[in-house]
Every structure is written in C-alpha cells, then in structure tokens.
Short mmCIF file of C-alpha atoms in Angstrom, two decimals:
data_model
loop_
_atom_site.label_atom_id
_atom_site.label_comp_id
_atom_site.label_asym_id
_atom_site.label_seq_id
_atom_site.Cartn_x
_atom_site.Cartn_y
_atom_site.Cartn_z
CA GLY A 1 6.76 -15.71 13.09
CA PHE A 2 4.26 -18.62 15.02
CA SER A 3 3.34 -20.52 11.55
CA LEU A 4 7.81 -20.80 10.87
CA ALA A 5 8.18 -21.60 14.75
CA HIS A 6 5.93 -25.08 14.35
CA GLU A 7 6.59 -25.54 10.98
CA LYS A 8 10.34 -25.99 12.37
CA GLY A 9 10.00 -28.10 15.42
CA TYR A 10 8.92 -25.66 18.13
CA SER A 11 5.84 -26.42 19.01
CA ASP A 12 5.39 -29.02 21.93
CA ARG A 13 3.20 -29.85 24.24
CA HIS A 14 3.29 -26.99 26.96
CA ARG A 15 3.51 -25.06 23.30
CA ASP A 16 1.96 -24.98 20.54
CA TYR A 17 2.67 -23.09 17.55
CA LEU A 18 0.21 -24.55 15.21
CA LYS A 19 -2.56 -23.18 17.34
CA ALA A 20 -1.28 -20.00 17.96
CA ALA A 21 -0.82 -19.18 14.35
CA ARG A 22 -4.71 -20.99 13.35
CA ASN A 23 -5.94 -18.18 16.65
CA GLY A 24 -4.77 -15.00 14.16
CA TYR A 25 -5.47 -17.31 11.04
CA ARG A 26 -9.04 -17.29 11.99
CA PHE A 27 -9.02 -13.45 12.98
CA LEU A 28 -7.94 -12.34 9.64
CA VAL A 29 -9.58 -14.40 7.30
CA THR A 30 -13.18 -13.62 9.84
CA HIS A 31 -12.39 -9.67 10.92
CA PHE A 32 -9.98 -8.48 8.43
CA ARG A 33 -11.15 -10.00 5.36
CA ASP A 34 -13.78 -7.53 3.75
CA PRO A 35 -15.75 -9.86 1.79
CA GLN A 36 -17.43 -7.27 0.01
CA GLU A 37 -14.71 -5.20 -1.94
CA GLY A 38 -11.73 -7.95 -1.17
CA GLY A 39 -8.89 -6.79 1.03
CA TYR A 40 -7.33 -7.11 4.03
CA TYR A 41 -9.25 -3.54 5.41
CA TRP A 42 -5.23 -2.03 7.54
CA LYS A 43 -6.73 -2.13 11.85
CA THR A 44 -8.96 -3.33 13.72
CA ASP A 45 -9.92 -2.74 17.45
CA LEU A 46 -9.73 -5.98 19.82
CA SER A 47 -13.01 -7.48 19.18
CA GLY A 48 -12.36 -7.27 15.09
CA GLN A 49 -14.43 -4.71 14.05
CA PRO A 50 -12.57 -2.28 11.32
CA VAL A 51 -11.00 1.21 12.24
CA ASN A 52 -8.69 1.78 9.25
CA ASP A 53 -10.71 -0.11 5.86
CA ARG A 54 -8.06 1.19 3.63
CA LYS A 55 -5.75 -1.54 2.14
CA TYR A 56 -1.89 -0.22 2.17
CA LEU A 57 0.03 -2.03 0.51
CA TYR A 58 2.45 -2.96 3.06
CA GLY A 59 -0.62 -5.16 5.43
CA GLU A 60 -1.56 -6.93 1.73
CA GLY A 61 1.94 -8.32 1.03
CA PHE A 62 2.01 -9.16 5.10
CA VAL A 63 -0.95 -10.91 4.26
CA ILE A 64 0.18 -13.33 1.82
CA TYR A 65 3.35 -13.76 3.60
CA SER A 66 0.70 -15.62 6.64
CA LEU A 67 -0.63 -16.88 4.57
CA VAL A 68 1.92 -18.92 2.89
CA GLU A 69 3.89 -19.88 6.19
CA TYR A 70 0.50 -21.19 8.15
CA TYR A 71 -0.26 -22.56 5.04
CA ARG A 72 2.85 -24.49 5.16
CA ALA A 73 2.78 -25.22 9.47
CA SER A 74 -1.16 -26.03 8.85
CA HIS A 75 -1.41 -27.56 4.71
CA ASP A 76 -4.65 -26.16 4.95
CA ARG A 77 -4.69 -26.03 1.19
CA GLU A 78 -7.41 -22.73 2.39
CA ALA A 79 -4.60 -20.26 3.15
CA ARG A 80 -3.29 -20.42 0.50
CA ARG A 81 -5.91 -20.39 -2.28
CA ARG A 82 -6.40 -17.37 0.05
CA ALA A 83 -3.46 -16.27 -0.30
CA LEU A 84 -3.13 -16.32 -4.44
CA GLU A 85 -6.91 -14.83 -4.04
CA LEU A 86 -5.17 -11.28 -2.63
CA TYR A 87 -2.40 -11.55 -4.68
CA ARG A 88 -5.42 -11.42 -7.34
CA THR A 89 -6.97 -8.77 -6.31
CA ILE A 90 -3.27 -6.46 -5.57
CA GLN A 91 -3.26 -7.34 -9.15
CA ALA A 92 -5.96 -6.14 -10.13
CA HIS A 93 -5.85 -2.93 -8.65
CA CYS A 94 -2.79 -1.01 -7.82
CA HIS A 95 -0.48 -2.52 -10.35
CA ASP A 96 0.21 0.59 -12.47
CA PRO A 97 0.39 -0.80 -16.08
CA ALA A 98 2.19 2.20 -17.76
CA HIS A 99 4.79 3.00 -15.27
CA GLY A 100 5.15 -0.92 -12.84
CA GLY A 101 5.57 -1.44 -9.72
CA TRP A 102 2.30 -1.02 -7.46
CA ILE A 103 0.44 1.99 -6.15
CA GLU A 104 0.72 1.66 -2.12
CA HIS A 105 -2.73 3.29 -0.43
CA CYS A 106 -6.12 2.25 -1.61
CA GLN A 107 -9.52 3.86 -0.50
CA ARG A 108 -11.93 0.57 1.12
CA ASP A 109 -12.69 0.07 -2.88
CA TRP A 110 -9.40 0.66 -4.04
CA THR A 111 -9.43 4.59 -5.22
CA PRO A 112 -6.17 4.95 -4.56
CA ILE A 113 -4.96 7.79 -1.60
CA THR A 114 -2.72 10.53 -3.95
CA GLN A 115 -2.39 13.36 -0.24
CA GLN A 116 -0.62 12.02 2.47
CA ASP A 117 -2.64 12.30 6.27
CA ASP A 118 -2.62 10.41 9.33
CA ARG A 119 -4.52 8.10 8.68
CA ILE A 120 -1.90 7.34 6.55
CA GLU A 121 1.07 5.34 9.19
CA VAL A 122 3.38 3.69 7.10
CA GLU A 123 5.72 5.21 3.67
CA LEU A 124 3.91 8.23 2.24
CA ALA A 125 0.78 9.32 -0.54
CA GLY A 126 1.84 8.99 -3.75
CA LEU A 127 4.88 8.02 -4.70
CA ARG A 128 6.52 4.72 -4.17
CA SER A 129 8.49 3.38 -0.74
CA ALA A 130 11.63 0.61 -0.72
CA ASN A 131 9.75 -0.67 2.43
CA ALA A 132 6.14 -1.52 0.84
CA HIS A 133 7.81 -2.70 -2.33
CA LEU A 134 10.35 -4.69 -0.16
CA HIS A 135 7.36 -6.38 0.74
CA TRP A 136 5.92 -7.35 -1.34
CA MET A 137 8.56 -8.83 -3.30
CA GLU A 138 9.37 -11.25 0.12
CA ALA A 139 5.96 -11.73 -0.18
CA LEU A 140 5.26 -12.75 -4.70
CA THR A 141 8.71 -15.21 -3.27
CA GLU A 142 7.14 -17.03 -1.05
CA LEU A 143 3.35 -16.73 -2.60
CA GLU A 144 5.33 -18.09 -5.58
CA ASP A 145 7.64 -20.85 -3.85
CA ALA A 146 3.85 -22.22 -2.95
CA THR A 147 1.91 -21.70 -5.66
CA HIS A 148 4.33 -21.53 -9.44
CA ASP A 149 1.43 -19.30 -9.99
CA ALA A 150 2.52 -17.54 -14.05
CA GLY A 151 1.75 -14.37 -12.75
CA VAL A 152 2.79 -14.10 -9.67
CA ARG A 153 6.33 -14.96 -10.97
CA ALA A 154 6.07 -12.07 -13.92
CA SER A 155 5.29 -10.23 -10.91
CA LEU A 156 8.03 -11.34 -8.27
CA ALA A 157 10.54 -10.84 -11.49
CA GLU A 158 8.64 -6.85 -11.54
CA ALA A 159 9.16 -6.67 -8.62
CA LEU A 160 13.20 -8.21 -7.97
CA ARG A 161 13.87 -5.58 -11.24
CA LEU A 162 12.76 -2.36 -10.16
CA ASN A 163 13.84 -2.76 -6.40
CA ALA A 164 16.95 -3.72 -7.26
CA THR A 165 16.88 -0.63 -10.14
CA TYR A 166 15.33 2.50 -8.00
CA PHE A 167 15.84 1.26 -4.65
CA TYR A 168 18.50 -1.19 -3.40
CA PRO A 169 21.25 -0.56 -6.28
CA ALA A 170 24.07 -1.68 -5.80
CA ASN A 171 25.76 0.87 -5.60
CA PRO A 172 24.37 1.01 -2.17
CA ALA A 173 25.73 5.27 -2.03
CA GLN A 174 22.53 5.97 -4.72
CA CYS A 175 19.97 2.73 -2.30
CA SER A 176 16.87 6.12 -1.86
CA PHE A 177 13.07 5.91 0.32
CA HIS A 178 10.99 6.91 -2.75
CA ARG A 179 10.40 7.07 -5.36
CA HIS A 180 7.34 9.21 -8.24
CA PRO A 181 5.63 6.34 -10.05
CA ASP A 182 7.54 7.79 -12.44
CA TRP A 183 10.69 6.23 -11.00
CA THR A 184 11.89 9.45 -10.57
CA LEU A 185 13.86 10.62 -6.94
CA VAL A 186 11.90 12.30 -4.47
CA THR A 187 13.44 14.63 -2.90
CA GLY A 188 13.05 16.53 0.38
CA PRO A 189 13.54 16.05 4.73
CA ARG A 190 11.00 12.78 4.67
CA SER A 191 13.07 10.66 2.12
CA ALA A 192 16.88 11.41 2.11
CA GLY A 193 19.26 8.51 4.10
CA LEU A 194 19.47 5.07 3.91
CA SER A 195 18.03 2.35 5.62
CA TYR A 196 20.98 0.04 6.88
CA GLY A 197 18.59 -2.75 8.09
CA HIS A 198 15.94 -2.42 4.43
CA ASN A 199 19.27 -2.83 2.91
CA VAL A 200 20.58 -5.80 4.09
CA GLU A 201 17.25 -7.08 5.09
CA PHE A 202 16.90 -6.83 0.67
CA ALA A 203 20.40 -7.91 0.09
CA TRP A 204 19.28 -12.13 1.23
CA LEU A 205 15.75 -11.65 0.25
CA MET A 206 17.92 -10.54 -3.05
CA LEU A 207 18.77 -13.86 -3.46
CA ARG A 208 15.50 -15.25 -2.68
CA ALA A 209 13.85 -13.84 -5.42
CA GLU A 210 16.32 -15.41 -7.67
CA GLN A 211 16.21 -19.10 -6.21
CA VAL A 212 13.44 -18.82 -6.13
CA LEU A 213 12.36 -17.72 -10.34
CA ARG A 214 15.81 -19.90 -10.53
CA LEU A 215 17.31 -17.29 -11.47
CA GLN A 216 21.82 -16.76 -11.43
CA LEU A 217 22.18 -15.59 -7.65
CA SER A 218 23.89 -11.64 -7.42
CA TRP A 219 26.78 -12.69 -5.16
CA THR A 220 28.40 -8.86 -6.42
CA HIS A 221 25.62 -7.36 -5.34
CA PHE A 222 24.67 -8.84 -2.32
CA TYR A 223 27.97 -8.76 -1.18
CA ALA A 224 28.06 -5.05 -2.27
CA LEU A 225 25.09 -4.27 0.04
CA LEU A 226 26.50 -5.77 2.53
CA ASP A 227 30.10 -4.83 2.82
CA HIS A 228 28.64 -1.46 2.39
CA ALA A 229 26.73 -1.53 6.08
CA LEU A 230 29.88 -3.00 7.60
CA ALA A 231 31.55 0.18 6.47
CA TYR A 232 29.82 2.90 7.56
CA GLY A 233 26.84 1.46 9.80
CA TYR A 234 28.72 -0.27 12.27
CA ASP A 235 30.07 -0.32 15.24
CA HIS A 236 33.03 -2.53 14.59
CA THR A 237 33.27 -1.46 18.67
CA ARG A 238 30.78 -3.46 20.90
CA GLY A 239 28.81 -5.42 17.45
CA GLY A 240 25.79 -4.32 16.16
CA LEU A 241 23.84 -2.86 13.61
CA PHE A 242 23.18 1.30 13.08
CA SER A 243 20.29 1.85 11.79
CA ARG A 244 20.46 5.21 9.47
CA GLY A 245 22.81 7.35 7.29
CA ALA A 246 23.64 9.08 3.56
CA ASP A 247 26.31 7.62 0.87
CA ASP A 248 29.14 6.56 1.38
CA THR A 249 30.09 8.81 5.29
CA PRO A 250 29.44 7.59 8.29
CA ALA A 251 26.13 7.20 9.73
CA THR A 252 24.15 9.69 11.33
CA ASP A 253 21.55 7.38 13.37
CA THR A 254 23.13 5.41 15.17
CA ASP A 255 21.03 3.83 17.54
CA LYS A 256 20.63 0.01 17.64
CA VAL A 257 16.76 -1.23 16.30
CA TRP A 258 15.91 -5.22 17.18
CA TRP A 259 14.92 -5.47 13.50
CA VAL A 260 17.95 -3.89 12.21
CA GLN A 261 20.00 -6.62 14.20
CA ALA A 262 18.09 -9.24 12.62
CA GLU A 263 18.15 -8.99 10.23
CA MET A 264 21.69 -8.65 9.84
CA LEU A 265 22.33 -11.55 11.71
CA ALA A 266 20.44 -13.01 8.97
CA ALA A 267 22.47 -11.47 6.49
CA LEU A 268 25.45 -12.55 8.24
CA THR A 269 24.59 -16.41 7.31
CA VAL A 270 23.89 -15.80 4.86
CA ALA A 271 27.18 -14.39 3.41
CA LEU A 272 28.82 -17.00 6.12
CA GLN A 273 27.16 -19.51 4.32
CA HIS A 274 27.77 -19.20 0.95
CA GLN A 275 31.34 -18.56 1.42
CA PRO A 276 34.31 -18.59 4.99
CA ASN A 277 35.35 -14.93 5.66
CA PRO A 278 37.32 -14.10 8.76
CA ALA A 279 34.65 -10.32 8.62
CA TYR A 280 31.59 -11.59 8.67
CA THR A 281 32.02 -13.89 11.03
CA THR A 282 34.10 -11.39 13.50
CA ALA A 283 30.69 -8.71 13.20
CA LEU A 284 28.56 -11.73 13.43
CA GLU A 285 30.23 -12.10 16.70
CA GLN A 286 30.49 -8.88 17.81
CA LEU A 287 26.27 -9.32 16.99
CA LEU A 288 25.36 -12.10 19.79
CA GLY A 289 27.45 -10.60 21.98
CA PHE A 290 25.89 -7.22 21.01
CA LEU A 291 22.51 -8.51 21.78
CA GLY A 292 23.48 -10.72 24.11
CA THR A 293 24.88 -8.39 26.23
CA TYR A 294 21.87 -5.63 26.33
CA GLN A 295 19.47 -6.31 23.47
CA VAL A 296 17.78 -9.34 25.13
CA HIS A 297 15.70 -9.33 27.40
CA PRO A 298 16.99 -11.82 30.61
CA PRO A 299 14.00 -13.25 31.50
CA ASP A 300 12.01 -14.35 28.31
CA GLY A 301 14.36 -13.70 25.10
CA ILE A 302 12.89 -10.83 24.00
CA TRP A 303 14.09 -8.37 22.30
CA TYR A 304 14.37 -3.86 23.43
CA ASP A 305 12.71 -2.45 20.27
CA THR A 306 15.54 0.35 20.61
CA VAL A 307 19.30 1.07 22.32
CA ALA A 308 21.92 2.43 22.06
CA ALA A 309 25.25 2.66 20.60
CA ASP A 310 26.33 2.34 23.46
CA GLY A 311 23.84 -0.26 24.66
CA HIS A 312 21.51 1.56 26.92
CA PRO A 313 17.30 0.82 26.60
CA LYS A 314 16.53 4.50 24.48
CA ARG A 315 13.10 2.29 24.28
CA PRO A 316 12.69 -0.72 26.05
CA ASP A 317 9.03 -1.94 24.51
CA LEU A 318 9.36 -5.45 24.39
CA ALA A 319 6.24 -5.67 22.46
CA HIS A 320 3.64 -3.25 20.24
CA ASN A 321 1.74 -2.76 17.15
CA TRP A 322 4.63 -2.64 15.22
CA LYS A 323 6.69 -4.77 16.98
CA ALA A 324 5.54 -8.57 16.07
CA ASN A 325 8.63 -12.03 16.06
CA TYR A 326 8.54 -11.27 12.57
CA HIS A 327 12.34 -10.46 11.45
CA ASP A 328 13.66 -11.59 15.30
CA VAL A 329 12.76 -15.12 15.50
CA ARG A 330 12.96 -15.29 10.87
CA ALA A 331 16.23 -14.69 11.68
CA MET A 332 17.09 -16.59 14.53
CA LEU A 333 16.10 -19.69 12.92
CA LYS A 334 18.37 -18.90 10.29
CA PHE A 335 21.25 -18.92 11.72
CA ILE A 336 20.60 -22.40 14.10
CA ASP A 337 19.28 -24.54 10.38
CA ALA A 338 23.10 -22.94 8.94
CA TYR A 339 24.33 -23.37 13.18
CA ALA A 340 22.71 -26.01 14.68
CA ASN A 341 21.29 -27.88 12.20
CA PRO A 342 22.89 -27.17 8.87
CA ARG A 343 21.84 -27.55 5.32
CA PRO A 344 20.61 -25.41 2.52
CA ALA A 345 18.85 -22.43 3.42
CA ARG A 346 15.82 -21.51 2.41
#
C-alpha cells in the first residue's frame, strides 16, 4: 500500500511513503524470510522472531505482490529478484502436477498440511480455496507484468483458468469457497454460500490478468459477476455491498465490511471506465455516499472494519492484523485515476 501510494505521487515532505515501504521491506526480508528452507514464515512477533514458521500460499502470494510493488516504487531490482525466487520456490513445493492448482498449507520444510488445526488462520487444510487461489493469481499477474518470465506466465494462465472455472464461474450462483484437490465441490457449513466481495474482486482482477497475458478481455464474465452482486448483494436504498449470500437469492449476511466496499468501488470504477451505464453510476454514487456517511472515520479518513446494513458500527476497528491499507488505498487510487486523472487503468 505504501509502495503504491509513493508510485502514484502521494509522498511529500510530511509523508515519505517510500521510506515506510522500505521499512516494511527490510523487516520482511530480515525476519520473515526463511534462509534455510526458502519461503516466508506466516507470522513473527514484534521483534521479528517467528511464532508460526509455516508456509501458507495466501501469505506467500502477498509477499510476492508486495515485493513487486516495492520494486516499482523503489526500482530496487533485488526486490524483483526475491519475488521471482519465491515464485520458483512455491512452484517447486506447492504446485500439484496431477490435478493442477497449488497446495495451500505447508510446514516450514514444505511438507503439506492436510489436517486442520488452530494454527491455521486462513482457509482449510487439504483443500483448494477461492480466497488463496484468487490472491495467488493476483500476485502472479503483477509478477508477470514486472518480469515477463515464461514460467510465471504459464502459472498465471493456469491460475486464471482454475479460478474462472471452479471458484468464480460465469454463472455466479455456482461460485464456491472450497474444492477438493481433484476440483470436486466441497460441501459443509464452512464451504457454503458465496462472497460478493470476492466475486467482484475476481471480476476486475480477471481482466487485469487477461490484460497482462494479452488475451481478449472477458467482459461478459465480468459483468455477470458484477450484475449478480448488484442484484442480490447490493443495498439499493442506502448503498453498499453486503457480505455473503447463496445462489440467486438475497444476501444472508448484510454486514458491510471495509474490504468488500473497496472491491465494489474498484469493480464499478472499472466497469464505468469501459462503458457508461446509468445503473452502475447510481450504484457508485450510492456507495460513495454510504462510505462518506457511515464507513469512514471522520478524523483521519480510515474506514471502519464493519458496519451494519443501516450504517451503525459493528466492528469499529481502524486497524488490526487483517486490516491494513491494501484494499481501500488501491480502490481509491483506481477511482482517482479514473475520475481525477483519467488514463487507461492499470
């Protein structure tokens, strides 16, 4: 987030975002990087001592993404080298040559974890998840754009195909959270339903991946996901995107979570950059109105974690270990690029 803000020209004499990003980069490569086994630990304490030395695809993907953005902001080629090195490590240890896709949970030595336990803080052991595979695709997209590496390109094409086929298909009612390694559907309460935020996030990240791969953009697929979210998950009275639902039925969880609003902001911005649409314009204006009235903390502009459908805070946290400046800063910068500094979206 700091790298992107600097890259977009927001550093000044009061706020050195490149310095902030450099501090994060140094801590990451000094304390999270595993010098023996490769990859990056899931968690350290504040002093940098590992407290969970496992390797999770979700986390490794964000390391790659952050290294690429830091390279863009700083022009430090070592950051790009580290990103490519990590990709090759993941490919060697986590890629499933039999079924495709990637193993998501490993011990420090890359032994796959197949049984769920309380040290796993993201998704379910032994399964493929829409969440981790979406963000792995996102990381591969930016890595390919920065390196033009043939292996990364092939992996990106695979991740795009798997996500578009099994997790975020063109029939949004069939979206799923989890699949078995052979891609059969997982049933059970923790795998039921769909996430409107992830659906619209995938929609625009799919176009970004296709752009980097120089493929024809799947606008029909994009609009199917966006329109489904607007039809079943959007609050057309107050504005804002609800959290979860199922099939072609109204939302079952009407909370409004900060990252879900951010991804809807990004998706609507992309849609309106592509072509005018009065319904999307109305939804975007409603969303901005809801954010400004209910979700943004007035003294500093930071977004509350979660508010209810009517806007009253349910989780008024401004920051915690799952809430930083990734979703909202990126979405706001996309919006600013589109409307204040019009140019083709990246």
